[in-house]
Structures are given as C-alpha cells and as structure tokens.
Short mmCIF file of C-alpha atoms and ligand atoms in Angstrom, two decimals:
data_model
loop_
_atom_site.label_atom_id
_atom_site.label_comp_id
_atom_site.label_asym_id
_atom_site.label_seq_id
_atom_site.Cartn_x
_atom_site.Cartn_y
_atom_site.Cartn_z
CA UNK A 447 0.00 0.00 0.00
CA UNK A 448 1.36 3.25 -0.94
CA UNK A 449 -1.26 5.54 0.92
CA UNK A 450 -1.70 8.72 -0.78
CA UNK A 451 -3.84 11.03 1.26
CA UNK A 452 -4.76 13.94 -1.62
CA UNK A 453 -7.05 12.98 -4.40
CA UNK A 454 -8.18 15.56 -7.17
CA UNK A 455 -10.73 14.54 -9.55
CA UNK A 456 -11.26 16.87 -12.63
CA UNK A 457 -14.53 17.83 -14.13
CA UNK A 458 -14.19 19.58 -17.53
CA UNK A 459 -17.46 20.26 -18.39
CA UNK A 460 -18.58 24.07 -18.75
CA UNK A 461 -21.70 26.12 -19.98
CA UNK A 462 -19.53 28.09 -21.96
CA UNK A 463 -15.66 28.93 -22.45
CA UNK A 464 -14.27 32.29 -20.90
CA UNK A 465 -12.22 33.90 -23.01
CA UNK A 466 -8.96 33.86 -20.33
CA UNK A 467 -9.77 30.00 -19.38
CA UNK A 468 -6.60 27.81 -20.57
CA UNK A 469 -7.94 25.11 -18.10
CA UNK A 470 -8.95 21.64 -19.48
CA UNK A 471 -12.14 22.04 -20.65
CA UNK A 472 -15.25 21.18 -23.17
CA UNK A 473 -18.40 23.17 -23.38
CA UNK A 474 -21.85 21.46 -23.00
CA UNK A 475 -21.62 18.00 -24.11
CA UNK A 476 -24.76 16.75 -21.53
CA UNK A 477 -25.06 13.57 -23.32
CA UNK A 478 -21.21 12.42 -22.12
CA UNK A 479 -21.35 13.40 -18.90
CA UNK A 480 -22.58 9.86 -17.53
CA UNK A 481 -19.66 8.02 -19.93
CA UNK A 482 -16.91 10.42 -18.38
CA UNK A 483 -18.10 9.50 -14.64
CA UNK A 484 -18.07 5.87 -16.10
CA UNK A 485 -14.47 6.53 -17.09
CA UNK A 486 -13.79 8.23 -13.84
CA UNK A 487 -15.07 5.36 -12.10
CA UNK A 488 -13.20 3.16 -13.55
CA UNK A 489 -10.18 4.49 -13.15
CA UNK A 490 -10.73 5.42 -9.47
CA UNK A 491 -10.69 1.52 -9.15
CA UNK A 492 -7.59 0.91 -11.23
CA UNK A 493 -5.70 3.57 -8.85
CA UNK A 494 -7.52 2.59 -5.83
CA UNK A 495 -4.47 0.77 -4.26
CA UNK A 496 -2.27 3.97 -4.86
CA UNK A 497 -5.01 5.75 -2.32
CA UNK A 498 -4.50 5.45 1.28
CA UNK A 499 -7.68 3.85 2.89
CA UNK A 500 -8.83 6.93 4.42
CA UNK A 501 -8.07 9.50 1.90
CA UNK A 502 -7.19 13.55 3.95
CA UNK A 503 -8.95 15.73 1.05
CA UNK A 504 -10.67 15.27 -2.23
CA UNK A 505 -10.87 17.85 -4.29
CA UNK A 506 -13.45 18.22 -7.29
CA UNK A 507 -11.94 21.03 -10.00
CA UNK A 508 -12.74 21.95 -13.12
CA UNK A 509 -14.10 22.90 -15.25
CA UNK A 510 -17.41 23.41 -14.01
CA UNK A 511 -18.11 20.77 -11.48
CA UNK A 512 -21.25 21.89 -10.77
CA UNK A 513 -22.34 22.44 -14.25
CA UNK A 514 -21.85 18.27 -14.38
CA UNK A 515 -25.61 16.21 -14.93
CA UNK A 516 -26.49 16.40 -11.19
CA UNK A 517 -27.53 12.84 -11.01
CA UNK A 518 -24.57 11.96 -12.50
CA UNK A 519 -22.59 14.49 -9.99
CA UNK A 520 -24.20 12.71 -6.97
CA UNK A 521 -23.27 9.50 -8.59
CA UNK A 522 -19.39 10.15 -8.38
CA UNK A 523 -19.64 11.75 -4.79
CA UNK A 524 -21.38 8.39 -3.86
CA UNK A 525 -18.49 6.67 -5.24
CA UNK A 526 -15.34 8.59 -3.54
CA UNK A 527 -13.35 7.63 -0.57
CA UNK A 528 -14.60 9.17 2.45
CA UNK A 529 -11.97 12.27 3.06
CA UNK A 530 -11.75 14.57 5.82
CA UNK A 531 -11.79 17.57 3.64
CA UNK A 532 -14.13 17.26 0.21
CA UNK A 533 -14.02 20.69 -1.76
CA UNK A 534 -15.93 21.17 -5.04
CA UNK A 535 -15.48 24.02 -7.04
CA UNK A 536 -18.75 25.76 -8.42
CA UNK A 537 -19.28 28.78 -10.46
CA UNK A 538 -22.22 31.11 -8.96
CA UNK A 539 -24.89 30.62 -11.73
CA UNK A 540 -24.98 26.97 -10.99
CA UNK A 541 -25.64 27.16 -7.34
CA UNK A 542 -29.53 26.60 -6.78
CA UNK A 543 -30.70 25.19 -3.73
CA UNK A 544 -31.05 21.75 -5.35
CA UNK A 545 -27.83 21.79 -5.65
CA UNK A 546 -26.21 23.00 -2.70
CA UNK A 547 -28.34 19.93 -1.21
CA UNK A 548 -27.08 17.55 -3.66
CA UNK A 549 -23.92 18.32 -2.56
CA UNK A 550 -23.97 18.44 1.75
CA UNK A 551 -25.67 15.44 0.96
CA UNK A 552 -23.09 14.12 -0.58
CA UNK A 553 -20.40 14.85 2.11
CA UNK A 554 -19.03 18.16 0.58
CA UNK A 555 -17.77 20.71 3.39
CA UNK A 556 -15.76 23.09 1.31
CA UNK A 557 -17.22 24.78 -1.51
CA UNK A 558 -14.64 27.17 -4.02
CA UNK A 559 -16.80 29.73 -5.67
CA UNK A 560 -15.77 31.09 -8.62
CA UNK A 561 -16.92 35.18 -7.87
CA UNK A 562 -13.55 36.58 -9.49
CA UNK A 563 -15.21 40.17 -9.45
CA UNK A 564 -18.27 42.45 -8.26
CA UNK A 565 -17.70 44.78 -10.76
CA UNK A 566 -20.70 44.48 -13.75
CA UNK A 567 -17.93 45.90 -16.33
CA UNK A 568 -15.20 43.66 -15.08
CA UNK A 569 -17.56 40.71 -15.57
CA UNK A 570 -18.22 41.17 -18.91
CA UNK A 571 -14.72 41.47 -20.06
CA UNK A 572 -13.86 37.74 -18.05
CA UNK A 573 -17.11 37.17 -20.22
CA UNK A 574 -18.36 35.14 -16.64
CA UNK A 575 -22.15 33.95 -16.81
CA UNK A 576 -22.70 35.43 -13.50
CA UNK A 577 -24.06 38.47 -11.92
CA UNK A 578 -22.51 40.43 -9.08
CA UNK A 579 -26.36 39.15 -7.23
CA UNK A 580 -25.67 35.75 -8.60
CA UNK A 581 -22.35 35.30 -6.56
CA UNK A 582 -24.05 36.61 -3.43
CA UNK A 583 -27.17 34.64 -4.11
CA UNK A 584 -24.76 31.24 -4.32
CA UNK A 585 -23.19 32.44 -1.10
CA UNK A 586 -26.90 32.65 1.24
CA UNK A 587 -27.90 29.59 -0.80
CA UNK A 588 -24.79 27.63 0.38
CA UNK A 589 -25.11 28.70 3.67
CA UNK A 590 -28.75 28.22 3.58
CA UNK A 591 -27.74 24.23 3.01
CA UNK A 592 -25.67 24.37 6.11
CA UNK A 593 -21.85 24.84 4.02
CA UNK A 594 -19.72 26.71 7.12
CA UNK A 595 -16.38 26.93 4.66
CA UNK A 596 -16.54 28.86 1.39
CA UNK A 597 -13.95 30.38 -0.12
CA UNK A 598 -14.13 32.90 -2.94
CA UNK A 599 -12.46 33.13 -6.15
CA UNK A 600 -11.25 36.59 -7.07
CA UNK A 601 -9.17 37.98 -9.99
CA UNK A 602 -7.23 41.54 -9.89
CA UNK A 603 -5.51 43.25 -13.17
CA UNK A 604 -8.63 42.71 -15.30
CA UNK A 605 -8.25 45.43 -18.14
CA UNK A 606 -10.10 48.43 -17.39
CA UNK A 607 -10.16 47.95 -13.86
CA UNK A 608 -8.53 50.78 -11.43
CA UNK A 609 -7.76 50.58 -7.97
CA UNK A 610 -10.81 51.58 -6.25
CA UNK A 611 -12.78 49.23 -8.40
CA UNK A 612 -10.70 46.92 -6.68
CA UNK A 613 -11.11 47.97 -2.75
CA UNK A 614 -14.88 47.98 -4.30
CA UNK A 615 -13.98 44.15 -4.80
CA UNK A 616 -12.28 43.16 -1.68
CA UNK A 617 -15.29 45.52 0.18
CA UNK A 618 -17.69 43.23 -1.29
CA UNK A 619 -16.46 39.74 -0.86
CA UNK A 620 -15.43 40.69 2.67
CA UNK A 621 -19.16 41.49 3.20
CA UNK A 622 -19.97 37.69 2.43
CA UNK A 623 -17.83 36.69 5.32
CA UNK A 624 -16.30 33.73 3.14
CA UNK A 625 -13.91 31.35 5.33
CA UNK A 626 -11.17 31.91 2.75
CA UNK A 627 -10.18 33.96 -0.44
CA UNK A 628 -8.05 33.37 -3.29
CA UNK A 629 -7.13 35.96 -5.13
CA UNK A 630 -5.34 35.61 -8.27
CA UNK A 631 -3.75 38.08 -10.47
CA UNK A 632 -5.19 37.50 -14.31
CA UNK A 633 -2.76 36.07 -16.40
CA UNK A 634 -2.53 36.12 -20.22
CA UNK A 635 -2.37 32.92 -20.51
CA UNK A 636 -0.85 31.88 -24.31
CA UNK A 637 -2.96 30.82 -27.20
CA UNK A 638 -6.62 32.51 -25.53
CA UNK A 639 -8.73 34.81 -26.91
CA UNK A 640 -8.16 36.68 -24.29
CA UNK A 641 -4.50 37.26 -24.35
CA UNK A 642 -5.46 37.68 -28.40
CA UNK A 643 -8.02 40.92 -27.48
CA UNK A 644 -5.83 42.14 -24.18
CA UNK A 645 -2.60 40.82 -23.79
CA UNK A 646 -0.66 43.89 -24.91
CA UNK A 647 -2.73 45.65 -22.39
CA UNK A 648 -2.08 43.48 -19.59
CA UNK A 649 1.87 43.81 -20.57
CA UNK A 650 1.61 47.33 -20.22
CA UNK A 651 -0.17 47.56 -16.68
CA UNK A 652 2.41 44.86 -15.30
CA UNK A 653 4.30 46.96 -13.12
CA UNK A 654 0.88 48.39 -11.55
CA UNK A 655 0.24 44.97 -10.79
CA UNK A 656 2.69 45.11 -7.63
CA UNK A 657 0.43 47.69 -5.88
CA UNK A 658 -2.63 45.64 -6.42
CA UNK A 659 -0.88 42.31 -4.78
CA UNK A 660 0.23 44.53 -2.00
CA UNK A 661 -3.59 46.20 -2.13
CA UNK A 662 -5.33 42.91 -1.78
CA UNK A 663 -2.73 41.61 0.77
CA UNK A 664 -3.63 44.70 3.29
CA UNK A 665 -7.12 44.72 2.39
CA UNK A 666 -7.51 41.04 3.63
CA UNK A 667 -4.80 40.92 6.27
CA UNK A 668 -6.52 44.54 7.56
CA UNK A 669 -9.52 42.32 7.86
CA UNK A 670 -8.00 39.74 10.11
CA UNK A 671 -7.40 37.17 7.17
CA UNK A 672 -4.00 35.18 7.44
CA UNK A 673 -1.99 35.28 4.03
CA UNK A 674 -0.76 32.21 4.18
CA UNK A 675 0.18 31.11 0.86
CA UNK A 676 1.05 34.07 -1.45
CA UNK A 677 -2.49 33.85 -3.28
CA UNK A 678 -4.30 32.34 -0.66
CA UNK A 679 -6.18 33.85 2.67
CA UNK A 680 -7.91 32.04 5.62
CA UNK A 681 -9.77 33.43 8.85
CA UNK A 682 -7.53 32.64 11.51
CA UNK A 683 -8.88 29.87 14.24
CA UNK A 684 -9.51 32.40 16.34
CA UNK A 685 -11.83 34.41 14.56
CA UNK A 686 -15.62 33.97 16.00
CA UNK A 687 -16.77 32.17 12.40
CA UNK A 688 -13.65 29.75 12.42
CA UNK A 689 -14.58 28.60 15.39
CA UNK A 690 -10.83 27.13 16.30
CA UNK A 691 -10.76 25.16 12.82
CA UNK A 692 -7.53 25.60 11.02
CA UNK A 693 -9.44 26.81 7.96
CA UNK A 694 -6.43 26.92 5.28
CA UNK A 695 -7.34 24.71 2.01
CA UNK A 696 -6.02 21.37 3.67
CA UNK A 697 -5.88 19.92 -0.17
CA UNK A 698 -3.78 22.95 -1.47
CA UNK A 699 -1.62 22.52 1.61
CA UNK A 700 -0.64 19.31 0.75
CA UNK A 701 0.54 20.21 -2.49
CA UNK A 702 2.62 23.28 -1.28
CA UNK A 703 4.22 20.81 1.20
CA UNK A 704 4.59 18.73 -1.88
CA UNK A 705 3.21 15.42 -0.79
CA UNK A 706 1.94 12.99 -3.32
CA UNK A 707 -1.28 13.05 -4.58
CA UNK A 708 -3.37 11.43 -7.22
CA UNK A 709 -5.37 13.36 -9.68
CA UNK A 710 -8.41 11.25 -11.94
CA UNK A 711 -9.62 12.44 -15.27
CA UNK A 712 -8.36 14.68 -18.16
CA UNK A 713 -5.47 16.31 -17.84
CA UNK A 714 -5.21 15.24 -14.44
CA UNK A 715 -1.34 15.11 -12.77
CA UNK A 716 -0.36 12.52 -10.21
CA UNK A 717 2.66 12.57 -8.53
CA UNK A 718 3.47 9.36 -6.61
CA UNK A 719 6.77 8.39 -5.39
CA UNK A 720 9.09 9.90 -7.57
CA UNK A 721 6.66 10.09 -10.36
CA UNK A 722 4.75 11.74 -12.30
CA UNK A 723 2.01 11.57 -14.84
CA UNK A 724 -0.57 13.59 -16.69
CA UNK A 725 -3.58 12.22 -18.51
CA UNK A 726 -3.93 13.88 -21.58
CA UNK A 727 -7.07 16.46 -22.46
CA UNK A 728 -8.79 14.51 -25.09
CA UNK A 729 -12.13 13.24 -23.59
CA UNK A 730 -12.71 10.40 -26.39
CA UNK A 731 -9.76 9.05 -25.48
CA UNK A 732 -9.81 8.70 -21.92
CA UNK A 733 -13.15 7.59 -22.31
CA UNK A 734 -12.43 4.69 -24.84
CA UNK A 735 -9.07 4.18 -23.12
CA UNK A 736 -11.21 3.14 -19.71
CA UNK A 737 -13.74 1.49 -21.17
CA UNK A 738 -11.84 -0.85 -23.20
CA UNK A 739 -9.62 -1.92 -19.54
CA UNK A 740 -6.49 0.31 -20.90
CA UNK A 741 -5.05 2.90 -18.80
CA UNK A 742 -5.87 6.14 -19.99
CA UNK A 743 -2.98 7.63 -22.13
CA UNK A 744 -0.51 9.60 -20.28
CA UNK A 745 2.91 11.88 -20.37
CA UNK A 746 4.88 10.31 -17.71
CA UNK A 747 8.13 11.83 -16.31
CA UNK A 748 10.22 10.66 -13.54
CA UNK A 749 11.02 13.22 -10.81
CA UNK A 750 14.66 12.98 -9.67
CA UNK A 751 15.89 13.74 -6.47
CA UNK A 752 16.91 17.51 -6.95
CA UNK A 753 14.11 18.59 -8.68
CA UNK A 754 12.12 17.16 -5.80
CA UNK A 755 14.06 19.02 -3.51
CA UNK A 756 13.90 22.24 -5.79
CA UNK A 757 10.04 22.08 -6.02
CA UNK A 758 10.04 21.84 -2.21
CA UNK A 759 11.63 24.92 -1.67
CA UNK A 760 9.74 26.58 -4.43
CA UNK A 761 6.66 25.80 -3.26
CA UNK A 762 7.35 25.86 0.67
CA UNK A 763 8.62 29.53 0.37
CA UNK A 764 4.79 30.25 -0.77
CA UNK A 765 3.45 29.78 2.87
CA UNK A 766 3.90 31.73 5.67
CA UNK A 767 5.57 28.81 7.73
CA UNK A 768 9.29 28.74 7.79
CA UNK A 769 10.65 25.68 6.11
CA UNK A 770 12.88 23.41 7.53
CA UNK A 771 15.88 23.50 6.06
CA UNK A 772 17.39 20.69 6.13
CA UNK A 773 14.89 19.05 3.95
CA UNK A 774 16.07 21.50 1.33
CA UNK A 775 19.60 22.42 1.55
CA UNK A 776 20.83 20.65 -1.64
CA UNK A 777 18.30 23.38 -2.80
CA UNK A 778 19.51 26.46 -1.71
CA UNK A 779 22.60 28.36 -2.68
CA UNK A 780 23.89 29.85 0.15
CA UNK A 781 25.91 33.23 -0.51
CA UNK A 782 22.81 34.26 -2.28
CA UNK A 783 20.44 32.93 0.96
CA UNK A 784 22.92 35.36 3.17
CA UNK A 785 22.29 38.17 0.43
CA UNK A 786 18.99 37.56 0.20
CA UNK A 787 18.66 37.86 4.18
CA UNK A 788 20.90 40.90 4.50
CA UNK A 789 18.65 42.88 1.82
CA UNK A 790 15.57 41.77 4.20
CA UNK A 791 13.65 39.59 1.27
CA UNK A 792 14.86 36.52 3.26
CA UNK A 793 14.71 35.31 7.24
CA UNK A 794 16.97 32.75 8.04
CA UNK A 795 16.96 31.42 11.50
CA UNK A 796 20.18 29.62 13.16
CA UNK A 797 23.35 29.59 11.30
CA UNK A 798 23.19 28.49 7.64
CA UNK A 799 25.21 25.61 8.04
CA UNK A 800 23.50 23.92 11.16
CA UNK A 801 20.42 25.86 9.59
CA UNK A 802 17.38 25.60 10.72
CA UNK A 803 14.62 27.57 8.36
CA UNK A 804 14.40 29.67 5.74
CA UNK A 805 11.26 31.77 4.81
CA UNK A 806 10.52 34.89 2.63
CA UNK A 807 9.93 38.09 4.61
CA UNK A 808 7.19 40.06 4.02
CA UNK A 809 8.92 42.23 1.07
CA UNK A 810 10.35 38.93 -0.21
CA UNK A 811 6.83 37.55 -0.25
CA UNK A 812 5.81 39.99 -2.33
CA UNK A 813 8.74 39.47 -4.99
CA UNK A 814 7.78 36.28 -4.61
CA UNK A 815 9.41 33.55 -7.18
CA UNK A 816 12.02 36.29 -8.36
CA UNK A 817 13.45 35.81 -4.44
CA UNK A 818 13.04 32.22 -4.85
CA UNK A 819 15.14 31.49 -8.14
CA UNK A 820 17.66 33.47 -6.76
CA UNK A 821 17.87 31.36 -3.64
CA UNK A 822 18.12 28.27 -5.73
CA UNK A 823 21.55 26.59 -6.37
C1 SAM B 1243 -10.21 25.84 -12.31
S1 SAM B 1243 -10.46 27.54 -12.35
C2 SAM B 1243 -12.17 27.70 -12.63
C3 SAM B 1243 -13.22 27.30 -11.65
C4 SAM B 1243 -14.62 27.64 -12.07
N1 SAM B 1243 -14.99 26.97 -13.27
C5 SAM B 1243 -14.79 29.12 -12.31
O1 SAM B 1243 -14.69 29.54 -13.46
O2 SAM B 1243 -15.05 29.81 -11.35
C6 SAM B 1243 -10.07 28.08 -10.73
C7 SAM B 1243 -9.72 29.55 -10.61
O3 SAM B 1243 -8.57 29.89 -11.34
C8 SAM B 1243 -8.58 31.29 -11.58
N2 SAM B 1243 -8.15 31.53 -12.96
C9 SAM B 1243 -8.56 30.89 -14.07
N3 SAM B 1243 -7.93 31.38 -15.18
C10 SAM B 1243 -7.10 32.36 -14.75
C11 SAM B 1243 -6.17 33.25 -15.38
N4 SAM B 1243 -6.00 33.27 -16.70
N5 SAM B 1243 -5.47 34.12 -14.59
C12 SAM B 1243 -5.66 34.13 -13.26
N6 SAM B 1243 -6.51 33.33 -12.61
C13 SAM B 1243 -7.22 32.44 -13.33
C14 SAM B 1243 -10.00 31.76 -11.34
O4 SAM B 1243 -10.04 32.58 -10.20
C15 SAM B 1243 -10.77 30.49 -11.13
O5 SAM B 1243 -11.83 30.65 -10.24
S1 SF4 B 1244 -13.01 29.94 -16.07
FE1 SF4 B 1244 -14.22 28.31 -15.16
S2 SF4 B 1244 -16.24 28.45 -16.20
FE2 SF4 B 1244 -14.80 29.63 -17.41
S3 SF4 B 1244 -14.12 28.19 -18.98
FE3 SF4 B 1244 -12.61 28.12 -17.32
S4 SF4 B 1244 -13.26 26.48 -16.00
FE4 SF4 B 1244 -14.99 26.97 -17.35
#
C-alpha cells in the first residue's frame, strides 16, 4: 500500500468557455457526462491501491463541477473515498438550492466559488455567466444548506479595472464573510482569446500589478485574514466564524508541502513516489481508453531527487511557515540565501550551516518567485 492522502478529480465540463480560461475544458456535451463519470469510475478503481484507505482531502476542479448532470454528480460523490476535507469548485450561476443539497448530501464541506469580481464591467470582459447578485445569491444559498467553509475566487488586473474598483472588490467579498479567499492576479495565458483581445494591455499595466498584490494583501490581512500562501487567505482559528478550525485549504496545503497526490480524469497530474504523470485532455480518449480496460494515455516523467528538492523549496517559500531547512539544503545556494537575508527579502533562522529555516519576509513575499530562483543553487 502506498497511501496517498490527496485525491483531485477533474470535471471539464462548462456552460460556456471564458475567453482567459486555458484550463482543461469542453463546453456542453450533456449527453457524455454519464460516460466520463463511467471513465472516472473506472479508473478510481484501477488507482484505488495507490489511495491510502482513508483519503485527507478530495478535491473536485474543473471545469465546471457543478455544471456536471447532477444525477450523475451525486453518482461520483457516492463513489469517492470518504476524506476529511471534500471541496468542489462551483461557479455562482450553478448554485440553486437543489444543488447546494445535492452536494452536503453528498459529504461536501468546502465549496470554491468562482466570484472573481463584483464589478458588472469587469464581468463582462472575463465574459463570466454570472451576476454580481448571482455570486451573493450562491453564497446565502450555500449557507442556507448548512456549508460553514466557502472560499471565494477573485481575480485583480482585469483590463479596465482601477484601484478603487478593486477595494470595491475586496469591500464586497469581505461582506460575504467567506472562510477563505483566493485571489489571483489575471494572467494572459498563451494561445486565448483573451491574451489575443488584451494581452498587450495586460503587458503594459504589469508593473501596476505590484500595488494591487500589496492592495489585496492589506485589504484582507486589515480584515484579520491570514496570508498564508502568497495567493491564498484564511480566517484565523480564532476568529468567531472559524470557530478554532484551522481553515487553510487542507488539499492545497498538501501540495505546497509537496506530498503525493493522485489526480483522476483529463489532464489530471499525479505525482506518486518519484513520479509523475498527466492524462492527456482529449475526452474520447480517456473515455475509450477506460472502457476498453487500458489505462488512460498519459505523459509520464520521472522526478529525480533535486528537482524534488527544488520544487520543495519553491513551493514551501509560498506559505507563511518557515521551512525546515534541512529538507532543502541541496536546494539552496547559500551566498545568495545570506544576500537575500541581508537585503531583508529573506529570514533565516540559526546559522546556515547547522540551519534551521528559511522563509521569505514580508517584502520577499511579495517578490515572490524572483526571491526564490535566486535562492536556488
Ligand atoms: C479551475 S479555475 C475555474 C473554476 C470555475 N470553473 C470558475 O470559473 O469559477 C479556478 C480559478 O482559477 C482562476 N483563474 C482561471 N484562469 C485564470 C487566469 N487566466 N489568470 C488568473 N486566474 C485564473 C480563477 O479565479 C478560477 O476561479
Ligand atoms: S473559467 Fe471556469 S467556467 Fe470559465 S471556462 Fe474556465 S473552467 Fe470553465
């Protein structure tokens, strides 16, 4: 038994594509939803010995996991290992009282809601099916059902949008009182439509983008959020509404501590023991792939020792936590980790070559991975 505790499942199927979406995904397509659960299924059985017994956290991305058949949706939930953690992402529009039952019922106690702005303008240029009212509708609905840990989706550096249109943002998903925030800074990702219409836009407002991390960050933090990844924001335990739970995304976590996990469906990534695999995008072919008892096909790449340790420290330095360093030493150059700390980007504690952590100071948080490739050997 190997016993990996993370297990992501991907759901590609959306009412539409937005125009800045490189994620895998296929629009519509109702009458395959049942065969891709099938093919989930089926390979959730294949990889079932990979799976600890008690799984920590599932996670259901997409896509548009709630834009999946609903019977077919409660299907797959009846099917998964019992985790501790069970997040499904869900885009506002989709969120109807039917369905935020269909989903408590099926053991979900994390929903990820895609709000990404309040802003009726900024909407429409992320071209998002939902209404400023539709995100806050999802929100009372999900609580409603009895969901006590929501986090909301939001996206800065839209084109067109200024800096008070974002406090306007963070004012607004505050008022929800979500458990936890990510907030993401809109990337042109290659080969959209959206990088097409606005990528020489976004180029040009890069250096504005600083002030809007640090914006968000101060916004939140002012509100008594931790920042404790650098895109990521929980209450803190103590916090009346937290109610002493740890509330940081315990799936996430696990992949910023880089454990293994298992990932089902298209262009899902596993990484067990020293390797890794993706599934590739094309639907048909997963499907016929499972359903003729063949693995689906895959890109598979063996992870070596120091890029192990390399992604450790990459991802590590993204949380507030110190990281040990001994895990990561092959990792770290050290005249540049003394350089680093000198200029205040870096906080070392104990001496470097007994050392005992390294973590990224506020400043150096906010440089983020520039800081980080420099510390790297
Ligand atoms: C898997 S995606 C989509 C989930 C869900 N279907 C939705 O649209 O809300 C998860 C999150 O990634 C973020 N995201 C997607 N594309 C992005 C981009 N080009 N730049 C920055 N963030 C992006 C969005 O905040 C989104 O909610
Ligand atoms: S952003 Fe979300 S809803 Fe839009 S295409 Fe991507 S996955 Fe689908």
């Amino acid at each position: 038994v190997i016993g990996v505790r993370h297990l992501y499942v991907h759901l590609p199927f959306c009412a539409h594509r937005c125009g800045y979406c490189d994620f895998v995904t296929v629009v519509g397509r109702r009458g395959q939803h049942a065969t891709y659960v099938d093919a989930l299924l089926v390979e959730l059985a294949r990889e079932r010995d990979v799976l600890a017994e008690r799984v920590e956290t599932v996670f259901l991305g997409g896509g548009t996991p709630t834009f999946t058949e609903r019977a077919e949706l409660a299907r797959l939930l009846t099917a998964l290992p019992p985790a501790e953690e069970l997040t499904v992402e869900a885009n506002p529009e989709t969120v109807t009282p039917e369905l935020a039952e269909l989903l408590l019922e099926g053991g979900v106690n994390r929903v990820s809601l895609g709000a990404q702005s309040f802003r009726p303008h900024l909407l429409s240029v992320l071209e998002r099916g939902a209404s400023p009212d539709d995100v806050r509708r999802a929100v009372h609905t999900l609580r409603d059902a009895g969901c006590d840990n929501i986090s909301l989706d939001l996206i800065y550096g839209i084109p067109g949008q200024s800096a008070s249109d974002l406090d306007a943002d963070i004012a607004d998903a505050l008022a929800l009182e979500p458990e936890h925030l990510s907030c993401y800074e809109l990337e042109a990702k290659p080969g959209t439509r959206f990088t097409h219409a606005h990528g020489a836009e976004l180029e040009r407002q890069a250096e504005a983008m600083e002030g809007y991390f640090e914006q968000v960050v101060d916004g939140l933090t002012g509100a008594g959020y931790r920042w404790y990844e650098t895109a990521n924001f929980c209450l803190e335990p103590e916090a009346v509404r937290a109610n002493g739970r740890d509330l940081r995304a315990r799936h996430n976590l696990g992949y910023w501590l880089s454990r293994d996990y298992l990932g089902l469906g298209i262009g899902a990534v596993s990484t067990v023991e020293g390797l890794r695999w993706r599934n590739l995008p094309s639907l048909g072919r997963y499907v016929a792939a499972l359903g003729n008892g063949a693995p689906p096909p895959r890109e598979l790449e063996v992870i070596d020792t120091g890029t192990r340790t390399r992604e450790r420290l990459m991802l590590g330095l993204r949380l507030d936590e110190p990281l040990a360093l001994g895990s990561v030493a092959d990792a770290v150059d050290r005249d540049a980790a003394e350089r680093l700390a000198a200029g205040g980007l870096v906080e070392l504690t104990g001496d470097l070559e007994g050392a005992a952590t390294v973590a990224l100071t506020r400043r150096g948080r906010f440089l983020g991975g520039g800081v980080t490739v420099e510390l790297l050997a």
